[in-house]
Short mmCIF file of N, CA, C and O in Angstrom, two decimals:
data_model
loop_
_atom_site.label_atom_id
_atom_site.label_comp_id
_atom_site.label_asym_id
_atom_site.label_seq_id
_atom_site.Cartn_x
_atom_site.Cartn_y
_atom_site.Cartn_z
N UNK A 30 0.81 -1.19 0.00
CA UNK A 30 0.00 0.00 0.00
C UNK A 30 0.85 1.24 0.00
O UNK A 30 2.04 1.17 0.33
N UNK A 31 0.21 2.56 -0.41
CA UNK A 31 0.84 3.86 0.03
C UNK A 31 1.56 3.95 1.52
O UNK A 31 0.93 3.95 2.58
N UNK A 32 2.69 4.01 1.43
CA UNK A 32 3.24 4.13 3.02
C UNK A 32 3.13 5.44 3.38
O UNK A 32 3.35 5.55 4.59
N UNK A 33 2.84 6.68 2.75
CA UNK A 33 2.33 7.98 3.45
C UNK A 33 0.62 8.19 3.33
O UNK A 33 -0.04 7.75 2.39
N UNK A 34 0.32 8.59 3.94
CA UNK A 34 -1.33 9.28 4.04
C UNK A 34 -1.52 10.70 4.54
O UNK A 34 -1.22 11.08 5.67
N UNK A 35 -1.94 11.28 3.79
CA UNK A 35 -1.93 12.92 4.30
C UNK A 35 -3.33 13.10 4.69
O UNK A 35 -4.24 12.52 4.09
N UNK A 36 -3.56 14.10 5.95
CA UNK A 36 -4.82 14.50 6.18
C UNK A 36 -4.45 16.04 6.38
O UNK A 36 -3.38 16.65 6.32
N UNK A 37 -6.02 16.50 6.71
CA UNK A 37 -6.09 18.08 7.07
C UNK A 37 -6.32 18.62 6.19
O UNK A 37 -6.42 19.81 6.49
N UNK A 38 -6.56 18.38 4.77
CA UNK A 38 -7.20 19.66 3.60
C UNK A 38 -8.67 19.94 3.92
O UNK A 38 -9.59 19.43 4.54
N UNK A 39 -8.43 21.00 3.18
CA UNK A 39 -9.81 21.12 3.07
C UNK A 39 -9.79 22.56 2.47
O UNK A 39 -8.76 23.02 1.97
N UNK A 40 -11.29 23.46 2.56
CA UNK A 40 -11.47 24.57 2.27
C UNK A 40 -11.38 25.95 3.20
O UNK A 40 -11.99 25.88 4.27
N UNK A 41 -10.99 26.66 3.04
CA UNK A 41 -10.39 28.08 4.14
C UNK A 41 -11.00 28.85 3.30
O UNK A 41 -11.27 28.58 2.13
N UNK A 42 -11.32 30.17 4.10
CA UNK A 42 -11.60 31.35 3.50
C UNK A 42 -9.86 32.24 3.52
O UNK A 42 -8.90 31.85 4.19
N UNK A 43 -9.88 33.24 2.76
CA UNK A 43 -8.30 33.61 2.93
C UNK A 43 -8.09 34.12 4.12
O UNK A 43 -8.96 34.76 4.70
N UNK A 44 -6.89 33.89 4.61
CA UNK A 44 -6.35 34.21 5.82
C UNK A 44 -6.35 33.39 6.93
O UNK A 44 -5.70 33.49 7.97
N UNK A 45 -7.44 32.29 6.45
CA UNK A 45 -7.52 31.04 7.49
C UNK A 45 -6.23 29.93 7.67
O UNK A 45 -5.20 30.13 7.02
N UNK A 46 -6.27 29.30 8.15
CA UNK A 46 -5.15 28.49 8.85
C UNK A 46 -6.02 26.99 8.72
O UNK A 46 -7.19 26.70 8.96
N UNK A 47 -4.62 26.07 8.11
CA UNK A 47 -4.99 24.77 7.86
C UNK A 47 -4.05 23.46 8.33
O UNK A 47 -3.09 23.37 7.56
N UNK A 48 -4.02 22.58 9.20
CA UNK A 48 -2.79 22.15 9.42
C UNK A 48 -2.89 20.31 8.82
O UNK A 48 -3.57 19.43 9.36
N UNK A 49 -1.95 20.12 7.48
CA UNK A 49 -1.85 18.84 7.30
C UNK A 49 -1.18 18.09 7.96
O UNK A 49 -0.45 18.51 8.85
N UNK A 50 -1.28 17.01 7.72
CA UNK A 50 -0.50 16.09 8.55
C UNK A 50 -0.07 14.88 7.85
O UNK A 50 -1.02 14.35 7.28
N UNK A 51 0.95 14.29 7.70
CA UNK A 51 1.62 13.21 7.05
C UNK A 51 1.76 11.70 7.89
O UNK A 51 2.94 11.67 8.24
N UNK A 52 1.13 10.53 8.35
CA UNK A 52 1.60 9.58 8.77
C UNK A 52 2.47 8.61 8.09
O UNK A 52 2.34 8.72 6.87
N UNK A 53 3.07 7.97 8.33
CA UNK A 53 4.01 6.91 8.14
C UNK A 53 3.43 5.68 8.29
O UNK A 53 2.90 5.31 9.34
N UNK A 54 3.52 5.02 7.31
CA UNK A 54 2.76 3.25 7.94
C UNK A 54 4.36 2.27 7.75
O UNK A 54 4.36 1.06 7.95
N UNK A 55 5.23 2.80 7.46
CA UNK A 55 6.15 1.77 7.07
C UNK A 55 7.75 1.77 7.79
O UNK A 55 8.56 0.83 7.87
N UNK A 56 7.90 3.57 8.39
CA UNK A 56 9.75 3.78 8.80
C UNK A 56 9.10 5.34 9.10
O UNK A 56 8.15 6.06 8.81
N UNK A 57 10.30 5.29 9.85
CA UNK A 57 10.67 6.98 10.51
C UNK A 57 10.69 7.21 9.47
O UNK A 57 10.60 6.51 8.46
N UNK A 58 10.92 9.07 9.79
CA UNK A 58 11.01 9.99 9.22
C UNK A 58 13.07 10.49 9.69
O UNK A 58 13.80 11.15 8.95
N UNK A 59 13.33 10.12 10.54
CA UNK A 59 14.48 10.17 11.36
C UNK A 59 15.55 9.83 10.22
O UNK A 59 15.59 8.78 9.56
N UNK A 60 16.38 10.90 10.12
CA UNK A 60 17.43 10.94 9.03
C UNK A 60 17.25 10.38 7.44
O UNK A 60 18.03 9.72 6.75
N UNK A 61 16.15 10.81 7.21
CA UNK A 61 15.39 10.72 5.71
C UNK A 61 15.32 12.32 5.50
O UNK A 61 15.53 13.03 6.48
N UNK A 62 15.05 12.82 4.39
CA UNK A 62 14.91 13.71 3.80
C UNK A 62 13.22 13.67 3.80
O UNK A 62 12.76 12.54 3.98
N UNK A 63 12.51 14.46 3.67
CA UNK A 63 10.93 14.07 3.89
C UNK A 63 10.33 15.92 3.53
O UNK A 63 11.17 16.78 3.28
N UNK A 64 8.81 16.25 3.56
CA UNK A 64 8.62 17.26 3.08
C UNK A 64 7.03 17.46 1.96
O UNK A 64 6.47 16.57 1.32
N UNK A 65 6.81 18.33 2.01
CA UNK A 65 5.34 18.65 1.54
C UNK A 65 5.54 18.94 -0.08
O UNK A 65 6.56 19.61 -0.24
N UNK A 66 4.94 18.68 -1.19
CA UNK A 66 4.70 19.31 -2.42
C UNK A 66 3.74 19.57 -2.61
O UNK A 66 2.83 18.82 -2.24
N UNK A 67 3.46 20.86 -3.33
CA UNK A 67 1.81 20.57 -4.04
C UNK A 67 1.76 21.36 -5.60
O UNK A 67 2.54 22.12 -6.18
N UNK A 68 0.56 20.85 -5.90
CA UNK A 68 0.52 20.95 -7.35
C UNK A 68 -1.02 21.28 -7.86
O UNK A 68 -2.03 20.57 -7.91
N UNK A 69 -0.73 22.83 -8.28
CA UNK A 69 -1.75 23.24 -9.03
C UNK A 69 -2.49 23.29 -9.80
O UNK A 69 -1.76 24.03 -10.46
N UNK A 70 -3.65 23.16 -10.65
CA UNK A 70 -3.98 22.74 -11.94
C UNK A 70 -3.18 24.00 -12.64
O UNK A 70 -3.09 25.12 -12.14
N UNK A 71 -2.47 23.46 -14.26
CA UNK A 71 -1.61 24.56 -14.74
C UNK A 71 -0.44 24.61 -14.26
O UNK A 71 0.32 25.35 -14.89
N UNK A 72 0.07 23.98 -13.18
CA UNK A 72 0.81 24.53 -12.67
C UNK A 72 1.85 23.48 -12.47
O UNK A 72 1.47 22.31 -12.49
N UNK A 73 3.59 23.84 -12.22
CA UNK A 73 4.16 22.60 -12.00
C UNK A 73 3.73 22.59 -10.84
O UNK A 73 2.83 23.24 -10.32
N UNK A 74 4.96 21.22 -10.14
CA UNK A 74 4.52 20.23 -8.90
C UNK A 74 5.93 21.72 -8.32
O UNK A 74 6.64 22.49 -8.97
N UNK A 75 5.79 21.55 -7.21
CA UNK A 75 6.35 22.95 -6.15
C UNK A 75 6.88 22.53 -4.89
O UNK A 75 5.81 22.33 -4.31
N UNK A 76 7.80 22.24 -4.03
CA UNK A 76 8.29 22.07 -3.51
C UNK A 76 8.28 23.14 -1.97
O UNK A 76 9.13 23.92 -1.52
N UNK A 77 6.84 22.71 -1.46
CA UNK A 77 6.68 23.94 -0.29
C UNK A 77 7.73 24.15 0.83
O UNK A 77 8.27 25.20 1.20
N UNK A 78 7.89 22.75 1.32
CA UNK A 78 9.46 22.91 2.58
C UNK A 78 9.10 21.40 2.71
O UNK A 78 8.12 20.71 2.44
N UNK A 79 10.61 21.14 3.37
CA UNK A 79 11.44 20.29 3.99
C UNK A 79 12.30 20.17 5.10
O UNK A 79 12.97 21.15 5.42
N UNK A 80 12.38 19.10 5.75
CA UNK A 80 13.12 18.78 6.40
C UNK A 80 14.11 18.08 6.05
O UNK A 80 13.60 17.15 5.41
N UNK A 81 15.56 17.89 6.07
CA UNK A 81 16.67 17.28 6.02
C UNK A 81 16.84 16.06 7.04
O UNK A 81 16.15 15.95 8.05
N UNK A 82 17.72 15.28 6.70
CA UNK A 82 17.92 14.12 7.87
C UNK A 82 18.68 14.64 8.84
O UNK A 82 18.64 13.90 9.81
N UNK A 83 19.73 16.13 9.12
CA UNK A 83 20.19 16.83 9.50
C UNK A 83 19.33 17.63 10.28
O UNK A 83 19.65 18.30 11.27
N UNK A 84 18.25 17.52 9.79
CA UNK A 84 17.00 18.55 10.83
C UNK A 84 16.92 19.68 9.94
O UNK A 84 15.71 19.89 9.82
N UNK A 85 17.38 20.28 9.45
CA UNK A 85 17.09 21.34 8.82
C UNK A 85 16.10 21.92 8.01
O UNK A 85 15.62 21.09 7.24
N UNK A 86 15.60 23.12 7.92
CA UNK A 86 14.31 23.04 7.02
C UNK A 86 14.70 24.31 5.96
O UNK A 86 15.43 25.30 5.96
N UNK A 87 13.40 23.41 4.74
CA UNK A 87 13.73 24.77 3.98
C UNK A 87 12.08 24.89 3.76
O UNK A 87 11.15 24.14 4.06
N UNK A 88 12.15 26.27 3.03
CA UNK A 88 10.81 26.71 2.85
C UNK A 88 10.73 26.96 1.08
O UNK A 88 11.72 26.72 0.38
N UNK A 89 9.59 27.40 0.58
CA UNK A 89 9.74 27.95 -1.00
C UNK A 89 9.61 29.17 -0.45
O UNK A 89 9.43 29.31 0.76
N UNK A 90 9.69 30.17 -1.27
CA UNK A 90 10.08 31.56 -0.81
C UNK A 90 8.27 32.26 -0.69
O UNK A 90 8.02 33.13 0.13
N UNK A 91 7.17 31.67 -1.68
CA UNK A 91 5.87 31.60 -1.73
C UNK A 91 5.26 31.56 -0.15
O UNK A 91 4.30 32.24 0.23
N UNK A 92 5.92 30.73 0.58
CA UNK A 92 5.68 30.39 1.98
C UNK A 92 6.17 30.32 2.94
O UNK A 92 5.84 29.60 3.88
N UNK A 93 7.43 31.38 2.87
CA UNK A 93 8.27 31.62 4.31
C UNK A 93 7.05 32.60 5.09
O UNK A 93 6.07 33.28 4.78
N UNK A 94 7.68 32.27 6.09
CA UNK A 94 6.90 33.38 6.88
C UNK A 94 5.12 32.87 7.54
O UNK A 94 4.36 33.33 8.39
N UNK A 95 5.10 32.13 6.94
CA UNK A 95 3.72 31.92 6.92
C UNK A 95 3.34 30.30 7.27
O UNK A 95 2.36 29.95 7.92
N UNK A 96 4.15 29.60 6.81
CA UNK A 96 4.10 27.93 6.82
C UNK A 96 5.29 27.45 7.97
O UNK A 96 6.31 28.09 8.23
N UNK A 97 4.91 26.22 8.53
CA UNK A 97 6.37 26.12 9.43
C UNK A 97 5.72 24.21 9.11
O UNK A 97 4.66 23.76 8.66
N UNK A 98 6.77 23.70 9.53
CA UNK A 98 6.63 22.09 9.25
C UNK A 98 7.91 21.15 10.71
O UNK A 98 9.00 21.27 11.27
N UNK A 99 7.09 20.57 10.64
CA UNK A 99 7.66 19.73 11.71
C UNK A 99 7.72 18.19 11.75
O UNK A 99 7.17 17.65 10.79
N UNK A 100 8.19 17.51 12.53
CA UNK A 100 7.99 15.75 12.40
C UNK A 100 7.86 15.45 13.77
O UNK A 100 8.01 16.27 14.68
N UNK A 101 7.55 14.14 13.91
CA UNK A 101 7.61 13.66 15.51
C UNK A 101 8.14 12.01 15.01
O UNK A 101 7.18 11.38 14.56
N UNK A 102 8.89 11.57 15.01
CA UNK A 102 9.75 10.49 14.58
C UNK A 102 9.31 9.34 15.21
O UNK A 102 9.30 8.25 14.64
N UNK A 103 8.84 9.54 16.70
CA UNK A 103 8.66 8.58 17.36
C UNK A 103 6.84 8.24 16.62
O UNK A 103 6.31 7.14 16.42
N UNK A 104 6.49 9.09 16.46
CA UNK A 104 4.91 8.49 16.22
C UNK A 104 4.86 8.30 14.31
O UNK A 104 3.87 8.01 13.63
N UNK A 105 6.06 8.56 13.89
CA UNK A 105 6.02 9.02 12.34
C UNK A 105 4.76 9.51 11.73
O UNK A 105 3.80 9.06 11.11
N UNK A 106 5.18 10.55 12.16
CA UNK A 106 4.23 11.72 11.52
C UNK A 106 5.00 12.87 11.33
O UNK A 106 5.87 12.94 12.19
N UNK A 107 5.01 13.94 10.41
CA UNK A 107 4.81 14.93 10.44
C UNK A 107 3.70 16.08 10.00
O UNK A 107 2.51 15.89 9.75
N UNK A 108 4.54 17.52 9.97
CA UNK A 108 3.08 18.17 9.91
C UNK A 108 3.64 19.93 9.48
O UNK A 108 4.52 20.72 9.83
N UNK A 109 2.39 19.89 8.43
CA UNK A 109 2.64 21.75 7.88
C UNK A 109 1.57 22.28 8.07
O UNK A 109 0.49 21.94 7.61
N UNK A 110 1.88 23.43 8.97
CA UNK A 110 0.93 23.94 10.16
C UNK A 110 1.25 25.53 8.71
O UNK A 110 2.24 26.14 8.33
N UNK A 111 -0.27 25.56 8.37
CA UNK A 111 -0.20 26.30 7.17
C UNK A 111 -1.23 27.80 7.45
O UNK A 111 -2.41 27.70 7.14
N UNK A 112 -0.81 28.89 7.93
CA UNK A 112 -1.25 30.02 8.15
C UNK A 112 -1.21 31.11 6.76
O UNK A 112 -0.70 31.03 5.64
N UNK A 113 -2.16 32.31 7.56
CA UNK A 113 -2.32 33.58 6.26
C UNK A 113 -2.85 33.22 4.70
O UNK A 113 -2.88 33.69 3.56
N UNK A 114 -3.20 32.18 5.40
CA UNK A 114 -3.61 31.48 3.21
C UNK A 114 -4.08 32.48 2.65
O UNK A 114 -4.92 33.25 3.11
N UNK A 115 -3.47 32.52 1.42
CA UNK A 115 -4.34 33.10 0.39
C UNK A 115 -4.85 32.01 -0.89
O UNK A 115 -4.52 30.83 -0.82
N UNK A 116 -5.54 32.44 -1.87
CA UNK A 116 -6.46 31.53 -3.16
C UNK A 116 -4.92 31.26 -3.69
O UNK A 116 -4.93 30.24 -4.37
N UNK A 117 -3.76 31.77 -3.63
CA UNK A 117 -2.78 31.14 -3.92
C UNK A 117 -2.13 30.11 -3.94
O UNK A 117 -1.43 29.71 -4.86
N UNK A 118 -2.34 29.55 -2.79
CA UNK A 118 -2.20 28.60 -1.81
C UNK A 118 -2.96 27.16 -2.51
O UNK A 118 -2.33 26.11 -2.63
N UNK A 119 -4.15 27.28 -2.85
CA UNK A 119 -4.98 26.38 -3.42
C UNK A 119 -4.07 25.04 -4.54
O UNK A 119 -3.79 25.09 -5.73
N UNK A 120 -3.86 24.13 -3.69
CA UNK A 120 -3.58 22.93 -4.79
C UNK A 120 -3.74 21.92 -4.28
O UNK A 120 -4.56 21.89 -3.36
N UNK A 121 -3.00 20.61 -4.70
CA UNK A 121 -3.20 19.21 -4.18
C UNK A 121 -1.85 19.24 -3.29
O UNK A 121 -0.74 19.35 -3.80
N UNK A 122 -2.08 19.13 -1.93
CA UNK A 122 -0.85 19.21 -1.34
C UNK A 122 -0.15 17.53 -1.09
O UNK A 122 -0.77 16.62 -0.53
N UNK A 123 1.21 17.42 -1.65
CA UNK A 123 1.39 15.81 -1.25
C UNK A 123 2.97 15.74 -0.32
O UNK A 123 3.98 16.44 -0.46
N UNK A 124 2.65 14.41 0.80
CA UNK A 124 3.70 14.59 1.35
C UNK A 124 4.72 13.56 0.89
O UNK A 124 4.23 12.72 0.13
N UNK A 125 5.95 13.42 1.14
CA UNK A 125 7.01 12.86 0.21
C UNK A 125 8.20 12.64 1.16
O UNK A 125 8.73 13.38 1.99
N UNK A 126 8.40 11.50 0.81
CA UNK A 126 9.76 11.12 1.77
C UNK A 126 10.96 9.98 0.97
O UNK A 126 10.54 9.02 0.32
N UNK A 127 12.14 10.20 1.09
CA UNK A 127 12.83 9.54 0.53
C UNK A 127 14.18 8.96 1.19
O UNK A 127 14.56 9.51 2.22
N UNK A 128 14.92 7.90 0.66
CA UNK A 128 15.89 7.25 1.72
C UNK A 128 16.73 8.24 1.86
O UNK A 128 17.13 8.47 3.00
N UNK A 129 17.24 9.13 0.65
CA UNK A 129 18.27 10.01 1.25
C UNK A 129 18.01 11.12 2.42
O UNK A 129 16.94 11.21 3.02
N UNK A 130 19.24 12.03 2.67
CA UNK A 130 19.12 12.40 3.35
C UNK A 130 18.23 14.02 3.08
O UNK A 130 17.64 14.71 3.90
N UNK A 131 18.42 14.21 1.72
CA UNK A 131 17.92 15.95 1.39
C UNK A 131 16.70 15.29 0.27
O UNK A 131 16.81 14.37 -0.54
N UNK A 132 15.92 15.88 0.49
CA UNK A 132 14.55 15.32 -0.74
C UNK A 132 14.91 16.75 -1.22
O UNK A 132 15.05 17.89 -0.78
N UNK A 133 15.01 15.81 -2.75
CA UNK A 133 15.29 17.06 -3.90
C UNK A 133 15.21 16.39 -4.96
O UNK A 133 16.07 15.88 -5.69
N UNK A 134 13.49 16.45 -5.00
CA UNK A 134 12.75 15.74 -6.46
C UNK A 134 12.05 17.00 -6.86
O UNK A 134 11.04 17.49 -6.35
N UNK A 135 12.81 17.48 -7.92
CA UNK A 135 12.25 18.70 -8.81
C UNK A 135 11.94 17.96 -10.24
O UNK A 135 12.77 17.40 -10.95
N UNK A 136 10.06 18.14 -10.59
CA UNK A 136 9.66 18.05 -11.55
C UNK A 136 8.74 18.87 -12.38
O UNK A 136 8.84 20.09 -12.22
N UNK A 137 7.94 18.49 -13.16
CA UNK A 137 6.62 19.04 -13.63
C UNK A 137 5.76 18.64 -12.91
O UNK A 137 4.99 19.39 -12.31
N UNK A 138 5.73 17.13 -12.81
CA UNK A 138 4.45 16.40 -11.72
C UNK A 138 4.77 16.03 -10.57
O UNK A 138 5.90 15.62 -10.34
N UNK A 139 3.79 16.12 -9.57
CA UNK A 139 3.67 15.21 -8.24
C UNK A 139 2.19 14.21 -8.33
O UNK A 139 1.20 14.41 -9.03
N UNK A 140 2.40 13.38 -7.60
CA UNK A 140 3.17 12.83 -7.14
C UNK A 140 4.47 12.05 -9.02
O UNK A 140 4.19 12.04 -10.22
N UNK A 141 5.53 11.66 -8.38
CA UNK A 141 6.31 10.75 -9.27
C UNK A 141 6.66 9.67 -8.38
O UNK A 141 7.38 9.63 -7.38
N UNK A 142 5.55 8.30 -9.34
CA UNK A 142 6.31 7.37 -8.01
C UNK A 142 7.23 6.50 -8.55
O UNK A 142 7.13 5.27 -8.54
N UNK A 143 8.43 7.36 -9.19
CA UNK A 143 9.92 6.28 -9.58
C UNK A 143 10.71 7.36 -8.28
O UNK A 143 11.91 7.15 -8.07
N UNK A 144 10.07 8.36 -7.53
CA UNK A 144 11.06 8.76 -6.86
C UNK A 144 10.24 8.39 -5.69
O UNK A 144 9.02 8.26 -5.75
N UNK A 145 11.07 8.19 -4.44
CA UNK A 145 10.78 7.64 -3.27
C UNK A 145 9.57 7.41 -3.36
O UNK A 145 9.03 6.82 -4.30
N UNK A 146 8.81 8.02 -1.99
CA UNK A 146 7.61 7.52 -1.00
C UNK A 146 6.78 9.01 -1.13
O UNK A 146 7.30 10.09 -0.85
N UNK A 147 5.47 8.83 -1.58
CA UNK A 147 4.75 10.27 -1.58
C UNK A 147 3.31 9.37 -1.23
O UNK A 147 3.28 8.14 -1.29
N UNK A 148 2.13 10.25 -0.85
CA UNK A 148 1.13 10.27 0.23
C UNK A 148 0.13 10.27 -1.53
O UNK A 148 0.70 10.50 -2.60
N UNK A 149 -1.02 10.04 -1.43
CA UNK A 149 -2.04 10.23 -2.45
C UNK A 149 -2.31 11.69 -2.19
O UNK A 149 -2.91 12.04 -3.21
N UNK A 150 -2.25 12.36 -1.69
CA UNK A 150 -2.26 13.91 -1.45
C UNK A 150 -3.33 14.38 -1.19
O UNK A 150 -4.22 13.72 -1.73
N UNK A 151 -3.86 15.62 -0.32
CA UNK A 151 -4.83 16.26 0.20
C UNK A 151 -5.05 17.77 -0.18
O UNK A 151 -4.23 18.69 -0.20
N UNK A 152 -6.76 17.74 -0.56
CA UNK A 152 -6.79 18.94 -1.47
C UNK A 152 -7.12 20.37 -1.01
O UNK A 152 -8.34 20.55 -1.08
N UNK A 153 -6.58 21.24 -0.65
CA UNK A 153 -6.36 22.62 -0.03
C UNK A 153 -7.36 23.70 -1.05
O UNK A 153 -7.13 23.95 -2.24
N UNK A 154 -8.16 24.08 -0.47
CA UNK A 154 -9.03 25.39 -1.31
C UNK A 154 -8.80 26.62 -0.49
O UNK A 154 -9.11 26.51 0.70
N UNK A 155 -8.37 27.64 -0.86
CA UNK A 155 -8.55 28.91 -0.08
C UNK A 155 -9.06 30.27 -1.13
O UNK A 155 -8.35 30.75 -2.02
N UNK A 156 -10.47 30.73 -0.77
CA UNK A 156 -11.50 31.24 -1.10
C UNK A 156 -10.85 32.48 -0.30
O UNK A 156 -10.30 32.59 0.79
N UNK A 157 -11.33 33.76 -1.84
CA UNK A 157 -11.32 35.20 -1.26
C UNK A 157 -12.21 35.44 -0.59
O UNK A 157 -12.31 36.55 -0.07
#
């Protein structure tokens, strides 16, 4: 089966706050590279933030400030605690994890499943 499952989409009015969440059915998240994409109609697949196996995070520049993401290793889960939305914001959000240590799958599409582990993805609406 899918070893990620994403929850928490749904529809916001702008400025509302949405928080997904990523479980694990199969391995930590603990020194994997791991991290949220989403993908717009029209639009490529986007690379919102990550975590490193190093701990480190990055953001897209679309969503500094505003998005923060986290993991809890022991329960394998993580989670993008997603504030200030705007109709911008609006896509299929998917979560993604891979053996290395930095996830750095840049494409046109998400999900791609010749690259690691990605979630069937959860669909984010944010209404003016």
């Amino acid at each position: 089966g899918v070893p990620l499952v994403e929850s928490g989409g749904g529809s916001v009015q702008a400025g509302g706050s949405l928080t997904l969440s990523c479980t694990s059915s199969e391995f930590t998240f603990d020194g994997r590279g791991m991290g949220w994409y989403r993908q717009a109609p029209g639009h490529e697949c986007e690379l919102v933030s990550s975590i490193s196996g190093d701990g480190s995070m990055a953001f897209a520049d679309s969503v500094k400030g505003r998005f923060t993401i986290s993991q809890d290793n022991a329960k394998k889960t993580a989670t993008l605690q997603m504030n200030s939305l705007t109709p911008e914001d609006t896509a299929k959000y998917y979560c993604a994890a891979t053996n290395e240590p930095h996830l750095n799958y840049i494409g046109s599409e998400c999900p791609n499943w010749d690259f690691a582990y990605w979630g069937q993805g959860t669909q984010v609406t944010v209404s003016s």
